[in-house]
């Protein structure tokens, strides 16, 4: 099962992805984490993206698509993936569809964590103090949120048109959000199984 966890920065995607990894044995693919690791390693890629990330802008589609493809190749036998912070543009979503199709797979569901912008600003102030991420400063965060609305939110109609989009309240506490996500995913699994039984019997 391949799931896209969707939402603005600081919506709680990373936290929920880690819970899904534990519960379902899926592999978390978080492009933000991959890019931060590249920076930490001092690689050419890390140097190339540092300024862009600190500003709060998106790195190029080409770079993040290559990172994801590398991980899909490296985890051929995985039971499925949780895409966290990817795709962030329609171009990335189309590339993901094509990459998965080549591997006989697809995005099975997209779960949107619905969170109010004002709440996000409060959360990010706390995360900036707790974790010290450079791009969590108020100026960069405003740019990141703006980019989310401009470049990433158009993915909502893209996935809704495919009947893949579900929404959960991201404002609840962590365990309640996790339970809502689990309900949505189990419902999708049951619909798929009953379709399979209707077509093939059993
Ligand atoms: P995140 O940890 O997901 O908030 O990502 C941190 C930063 O990494 C973002 O603000 C972007 O600069 C960059 N980034 C992460 N994922 C993507 C993506 N899918 N497309 C473009 N840039 C990304």
mmCIF file of C-alpha atoms and ligand atoms in Angstrom:
data_model
loop_
_atom_site.group_PDB
_atom_site.id
_atom_site.type_symbol
_atom_site.label_atom_id
_atom_site.label_comp_id
_atom_site.label_asym_id
_atom_site.label_seq_id
_atom_site.Cartn_x
_atom_site.Cartn_y
_atom_site.Cartn_z
ATOM 1 C CA UNK A 1 0.000 0.000 0.000
ATOM 2 C CA UNK A 2 1.449 3.376 -1.007
ATOM 3 C CA UNK A 3 0.192 6.379 0.940
ATOM 4 C CA UNK A 4 0.825 10.081 0.465
ATOM 5 C CA UNK A 5 0.618 12.046 3.720
ATOM 6 C CA UNK A 6 -0.442 15.478 2.642
ATOM 7 C CA UNK A 7 -0.518 18.807 4.454
ATOM 8 C CA UNK A 8 1.251 22.118 5.003
ATOM 9 C CA UNK A 9 4.613 22.293 6.777
ATOM 10 C CA UNK A 10 4.287 21.477 10.516
ATOM 11 C CA UNK A 11 0.919 19.748 10.019
ATOM 12 C CA UNK A 12 2.322 16.647 11.753
ATOM 13 C CA UNK A 13 3.130 14.539 8.668
ATOM 14 C CA UNK A 14 6.476 13.317 10.015
ATOM 15 C CA UNK A 15 5.022 12.298 13.374
ATOM 16 C CA UNK A 16 2.141 10.419 11.753
ATOM 17 C CA UNK A 17 4.410 8.790 9.159
ATOM 18 C CA UNK A 18 6.544 7.327 11.964
ATOM 19 C CA UNK A 19 3.443 5.897 13.641
ATOM 20 C CA UNK A 20 2.422 4.257 10.333
ATOM 21 C CA UNK A 21 5.911 2.792 9.936
ATOM 22 C CA UNK A 22 5.534 1.123 13.335
ATOM 23 C CA UNK A 23 1.939 0.003 12.816
ATOM 24 C CA UNK A 24 2.093 -1.208 9.218
ATOM 25 C CA UNK A 25 5.729 -1.856 8.382
ATOM 26 C CA UNK A 26 5.663 0.661 5.560
ATOM 27 C CA UNK A 27 8.788 2.628 4.606
ATOM 28 C CA UNK A 28 8.768 6.390 5.189
ATOM 29 C CA UNK A 29 10.177 8.430 2.321
ATOM 30 C CA UNK A 30 10.567 12.019 3.530
ATOM 31 C CA UNK A 31 12.314 14.245 0.991
ATOM 32 C CA UNK A 32 12.911 16.939 3.648
ATOM 33 C CA UNK A 33 14.830 14.407 5.785
ATOM 34 C CA UNK A 34 16.813 13.224 2.742
ATOM 35 C CA UNK A 35 17.778 16.797 1.863
ATOM 36 C CA UNK A 36 18.754 17.591 5.459
ATOM 37 C CA UNK A 37 20.921 14.433 5.484
ATOM 38 C CA UNK A 38 22.600 15.585 2.253
ATOM 39 C CA UNK A 39 23.375 18.935 3.865
ATOM 40 C CA UNK A 40 24.771 17.313 6.969
ATOM 41 C CA UNK A 41 27.034 15.071 4.888
ATOM 42 C CA UNK A 42 28.452 18.128 3.109
ATOM 43 C CA UNK A 43 27.750 16.595 -0.332
ATOM 44 C CA UNK A 44 27.490 18.703 -3.511
ATOM 45 C CA UNK A 45 23.739 18.174 -3.439
ATOM 46 C CA UNK A 46 23.631 19.389 0.168
ATOM 47 C CA UNK A 47 25.571 22.539 -0.741
ATOM 48 C CA UNK A 48 23.338 23.161 -3.735
ATOM 49 C CA UNK A 49 20.078 23.025 -1.758
ATOM 50 C CA UNK A 50 21.145 24.695 1.519
ATOM 51 C CA UNK A 51 20.286 28.284 0.578
ATOM 52 C CA UNK A 52 17.023 27.308 -1.102
ATOM 53 C CA UNK A 53 15.874 25.361 1.963
ATOM 54 C CA UNK A 54 16.863 28.059 4.447
ATOM 55 C CA UNK A 55 14.914 30.616 2.429
ATOM 56 C CA UNK A 56 11.858 28.377 2.573
ATOM 57 C CA UNK A 57 11.645 27.763 -1.170
ATOM 58 C CA UNK A 58 11.161 24.432 -2.910
ATOM 59 C CA UNK A 59 14.173 22.692 -4.417
ATOM 60 C CA UNK A 60 13.805 21.616 -8.049
ATOM 61 C CA UNK A 61 11.412 18.839 -9.039
ATOM 62 C CA UNK A 62 14.311 17.099 -10.770
ATOM 63 C CA UNK A 63 16.310 16.783 -7.524
ATOM 64 C CA UNK A 64 13.512 15.414 -5.331
ATOM 65 C CA UNK A 65 12.199 13.047 -8.014
ATOM 66 C CA UNK A 66 15.717 11.578 -8.355
ATOM 67 C CA UNK A 67 15.917 11.106 -4.555
ATOM 68 C CA UNK A 68 12.591 9.275 -4.493
ATOM 69 C CA UNK A 69 13.470 7.042 -7.461
ATOM 70 C CA UNK A 70 16.715 6.089 -5.772
ATOM 71 C CA UNK A 71 14.751 4.976 -2.694
ATOM 72 C CA UNK A 72 12.129 3.082 -4.708
ATOM 73 C CA UNK A 73 14.970 1.160 -6.370
ATOM 74 C CA UNK A 74 16.725 0.526 -3.068
ATOM 75 C CA UNK A 75 13.564 -0.875 -1.436
ATOM 76 C CA UNK A 76 12.127 -3.084 -4.159
ATOM 77 C CA UNK A 77 10.684 -5.608 -1.711
ATOM 78 C CA UNK A 78 9.021 -3.081 0.602
ATOM 79 C CA UNK A 79 5.359 -3.754 1.461
ATOM 80 C CA UNK A 80 4.649 -0.110 0.616
ATOM 81 C CA UNK A 81 5.732 3.466 1.175
ATOM 82 C CA UNK A 82 4.548 6.514 3.052
ATOM 83 C CA UNK A 83 5.431 9.609 1.089
ATOM 84 C CA UNK A 84 5.981 12.470 3.530
ATOM 85 C CA UNK A 85 6.548 15.933 2.085
ATOM 86 C CA UNK A 86 6.496 14.516 -1.447
ATOM 87 C CA UNK A 87 4.952 15.213 -3.912
ATOM 88 C CA UNK A 88 4.807 18.973 -3.453
ATOM 89 C CA UNK A 89 4.026 19.979 -7.053
ATOM 90 C CA UNK A 90 1.768 18.539 -9.742
ATOM 91 C CA UNK A 91 4.919 17.757 -11.750
ATOM 92 C CA UNK A 92 6.252 15.654 -8.844
ATOM 93 C CA UNK A 93 2.894 13.866 -8.485
ATOM 94 C CA UNK A 94 2.887 12.954 -12.170
ATOM 95 C CA UNK A 95 6.475 11.703 -11.931
ATOM 96 C CA UNK A 96 5.561 9.612 -8.884
ATOM 97 C CA UNK A 97 2.598 8.062 -10.711
ATOM 98 C CA UNK A 98 4.861 7.200 -13.651
ATOM 99 C CA UNK A 99 7.616 5.729 -11.433
ATOM 100 C CA UNK A 100 5.178 3.578 -9.486
ATOM 101 C CA UNK A 101 3.421 2.454 -12.665
ATOM 102 C CA UNK A 102 6.746 1.265 -14.072
ATOM 103 C CA UNK A 103 7.034 -0.899 -10.957
ATOM 104 C CA UNK A 104 3.456 -2.230 -11.281
ATOM 105 C CA UNK A 105 2.268 -0.053 -8.397
ATOM 106 C CA UNK A 106 0.262 3.116 -7.763
ATOM 107 C CA UNK A 107 -0.542 5.691 -5.105
ATOM 108 C CA UNK A 108 -3.346 3.936 -3.218
ATOM 109 C CA UNK A 109 -4.460 6.763 -0.969
ATOM 110 C CA UNK A 110 -3.746 10.360 -0.066
ATOM 111 C CA UNK A 111 -4.479 11.476 3.491
ATOM 112 C CA UNK A 112 -4.706 15.204 4.042
ATOM 113 C CA UNK A 113 -4.040 16.543 7.528
ATOM 114 C CA UNK A 114 -6.289 19.591 7.798
ATOM 115 C CA UNK A 115 -4.713 22.277 9.981
ATOM 116 C CA UNK A 116 -5.401 25.969 10.334
ATOM 117 C CA UNK A 117 -2.606 28.368 9.221
ATOM 118 C CA UNK A 118 -2.777 30.278 12.527
ATOM 119 C CA UNK A 119 -2.256 27.076 14.507
ATOM 120 C CA UNK A 120 0.726 26.223 12.319
ATOM 121 C CA UNK A 121 2.429 29.513 13.132
ATOM 122 C CA UNK A 122 2.094 28.733 16.847
ATOM 123 C CA UNK A 123 3.420 25.186 16.355
ATOM 124 C CA UNK A 124 6.393 26.375 14.349
ATOM 125 C CA UNK A 125 7.464 28.897 16.974
ATOM 126 C CA UNK A 126 7.658 26.009 19.451
ATOM 127 C CA UNK A 127 9.492 23.699 17.004
ATOM 128 C CA UNK A 128 12.016 26.463 16.233
ATOM 129 C CA UNK A 129 12.859 26.658 19.943
ATOM 130 C CA UNK A 130 12.827 22.846 20.483
ATOM 131 C CA UNK A 131 14.645 21.660 17.341
ATOM 132 C CA UNK A 132 16.417 24.764 16.018
ATOM 133 C CA UNK A 133 15.688 24.062 12.334
ATOM 134 C CA UNK A 134 16.939 27.069 10.317
ATOM 135 C CA UNK A 135 13.902 27.088 8.038
ATOM 136 C CA UNK A 136 11.476 27.198 10.999
ATOM 137 C CA UNK A 137 12.236 30.882 11.615
ATOM 138 C CA UNK A 138 9.129 33.062 11.105
ATOM 139 C CA UNK A 139 10.268 34.639 7.781
ATOM 140 C CA UNK A 140 11.163 31.319 6.111
ATOM 141 C CA UNK A 141 8.071 29.686 7.500
ATOM 142 C CA UNK A 142 5.807 32.307 5.914
ATOM 143 C CA UNK A 143 7.479 31.607 2.558
ATOM 144 C CA UNK A 144 7.075 27.838 3.062
ATOM 145 C CA UNK A 145 3.399 28.260 3.891
ATOM 146 C CA UNK A 146 2.925 30.547 0.875
ATOM 147 C CA UNK A 147 4.613 27.970 -1.359
ATOM 148 C CA UNK A 148 2.349 25.279 0.059
ATOM 149 C CA UNK A 149 -0.767 27.256 -0.920
ATOM 150 C CA UNK A 150 0.625 28.219 -4.345
ATOM 151 C CA UNK A 151 2.440 25.089 -5.479
ATOM 152 C CA UNK A 152 1.301 22.156 -3.337
ATOM 153 C CA UNK A 153 -2.413 22.772 -2.670
ATOM 154 C CA UNK A 154 -3.193 22.322 -6.429
ATOM 155 C CA UNK A 155 -2.469 18.633 -5.817
ATOM 156 C CA UNK A 156 -5.711 18.374 -3.852
ATOM 157 C CA UNK A 157 -7.976 18.522 -6.929
ATOM 158 C CA UNK A 158 -5.430 16.333 -8.781
ATOM 159 C CA UNK A 159 -5.863 13.496 -6.264
ATOM 160 C CA UNK A 160 -9.558 14.192 -5.585
ATOM 161 C CA UNK A 161 -10.261 13.694 -9.306
ATOM 162 C CA UNK A 162 -8.707 10.225 -8.976
ATOM 163 C CA UNK A 163 -10.925 9.432 -5.964
ATOM 164 C CA UNK A 164 -7.853 9.005 -3.751
ATOM 165 C CA UNK A 165 -8.171 11.922 -1.336
ATOM 166 C CA UNK A 166 -9.315 11.555 2.288
ATOM 167 C CA UNK A 167 -9.218 14.261 4.941
ATOM 168 C CA UNK A 168 -8.622 14.037 8.670
ATOM 169 C CA UNK A 169 -8.661 16.695 11.372
ATOM 170 C CA UNK A 170 -4.989 17.435 12.022
ATOM 171 C CA UNK A 171 -5.740 19.680 14.997
ATOM 172 C CA UNK A 172 -6.568 16.833 17.378
ATOM 173 C CA UNK A 173 -3.903 15.267 19.615
ATOM 174 C CA UNK A 174 -1.361 12.907 18.043
ATOM 175 C CA UNK A 175 -3.078 9.627 18.973
ATOM 176 C CA UNK A 176 -6.503 10.846 17.839
ATOM 177 C CA UNK A 177 -5.073 11.906 14.462
ATOM 178 C CA UNK A 178 -3.308 8.516 14.193
ATOM 179 C CA UNK A 179 -6.616 6.734 14.896
ATOM 180 C CA UNK A 180 -8.410 8.804 12.226
ATOM 181 C CA UNK A 181 -5.712 7.968 9.670
ATOM 182 C CA UNK A 182 -5.904 4.264 10.576
ATOM 183 C CA UNK A 183 -9.690 4.329 10.062
ATOM 184 C CA UNK A 184 -9.338 5.936 6.635
ATOM 185 C CA UNK A 185 -6.672 3.460 5.502
ATOM 186 C CA UNK A 186 -8.577 0.417 6.797
ATOM 187 C CA UNK A 187 -11.705 1.611 5.043
ATOM 188 C CA UNK A 188 -9.770 1.872 1.761
ATOM 189 C CA UNK A 189 -8.339 -1.616 2.290
ATOM 190 C CA UNK A 190 -11.802 -3.078 2.951
ATOM 191 C CA UNK A 191 -13.297 -1.415 -0.116
ATOM 192 C CA UNK A 192 -10.454 -2.866 -2.199
ATOM 193 C CA UNK A 193 -10.927 -6.357 -0.717
ATOM 194 C CA UNK A 194 -14.692 -6.380 -1.247
ATOM 195 C CA UNK A 195 -14.140 -5.233 -4.850
ATOM 196 C CA UNK A 196 -11.652 -8.094 -5.295
ATOM 197 C CA UNK A 197 -14.160 -10.599 -3.863
ATOM 198 C CA UNK A 198 -16.983 -9.257 -6.054
ATOM 199 C CA UNK A 199 -14.873 -9.622 -9.192
ATOM 200 C CA UNK A 200 -12.985 -12.813 -8.414
ATOM 201 C CA UNK A 201 -15.166 -14.436 -5.754
ATOM 202 C CA UNK A 202 -13.876 -15.953 -2.504
HETATM 203 P P1 LIG B 1 10.142 19.436 5.027
HETATM 204 O O1 LIG B 1 11.018 18.830 6.075
HETATM 205 O O2 LIG B 1 9.311 18.432 4.312
HETATM 206 O O3 LIG B 1 9.343 20.592 5.546
HETATM 207 O O4 LIG B 1 11.121 20.039 3.909
HETATM 208 C C1 LIG B 1 12.093 21.004 4.233
HETATM 209 C C2 LIG B 1 12.520 21.725 2.954
HETATM 210 O O5 LIG B 1 13.095 20.797 2.038
HETATM 211 C C3 LIG B 1 11.401 22.400 2.172
HETATM 212 O O6 LIG B 1 11.062 23.690 2.657
HETATM 213 C C4 LIG B 1 12.005 22.461 0.772
HETATM 214 O O7 LIG B 1 12.994 23.470 0.679
HETATM 215 C C5 LIG B 1 12.733 21.115 0.703
HETATM 216 N N1 LIG B 1 11.835 20.043 0.197
HETATM 217 C C6 LIG B 1 11.427 18.935 0.881
HETATM 218 N N2 LIG B 1 10.629 18.178 0.119
HETATM 219 C C7 LIG B 1 10.502 18.807 -1.069
HETATM 220 C C8 LIG B 1 9.792 18.531 -2.260
HETATM 221 N N3 LIG B 1 9.028 17.439 -2.397
HETATM 222 N N4 LIG B 1 9.910 19.414 -3.290
HETATM 223 C C9 LIG B 1 10.682 20.503 -3.202
HETATM 224 N N5 LIG B 1 11.373 20.845 -2.092
HETATM 225 C C10 LIG B 1 11.288 20.001 -1.024
#
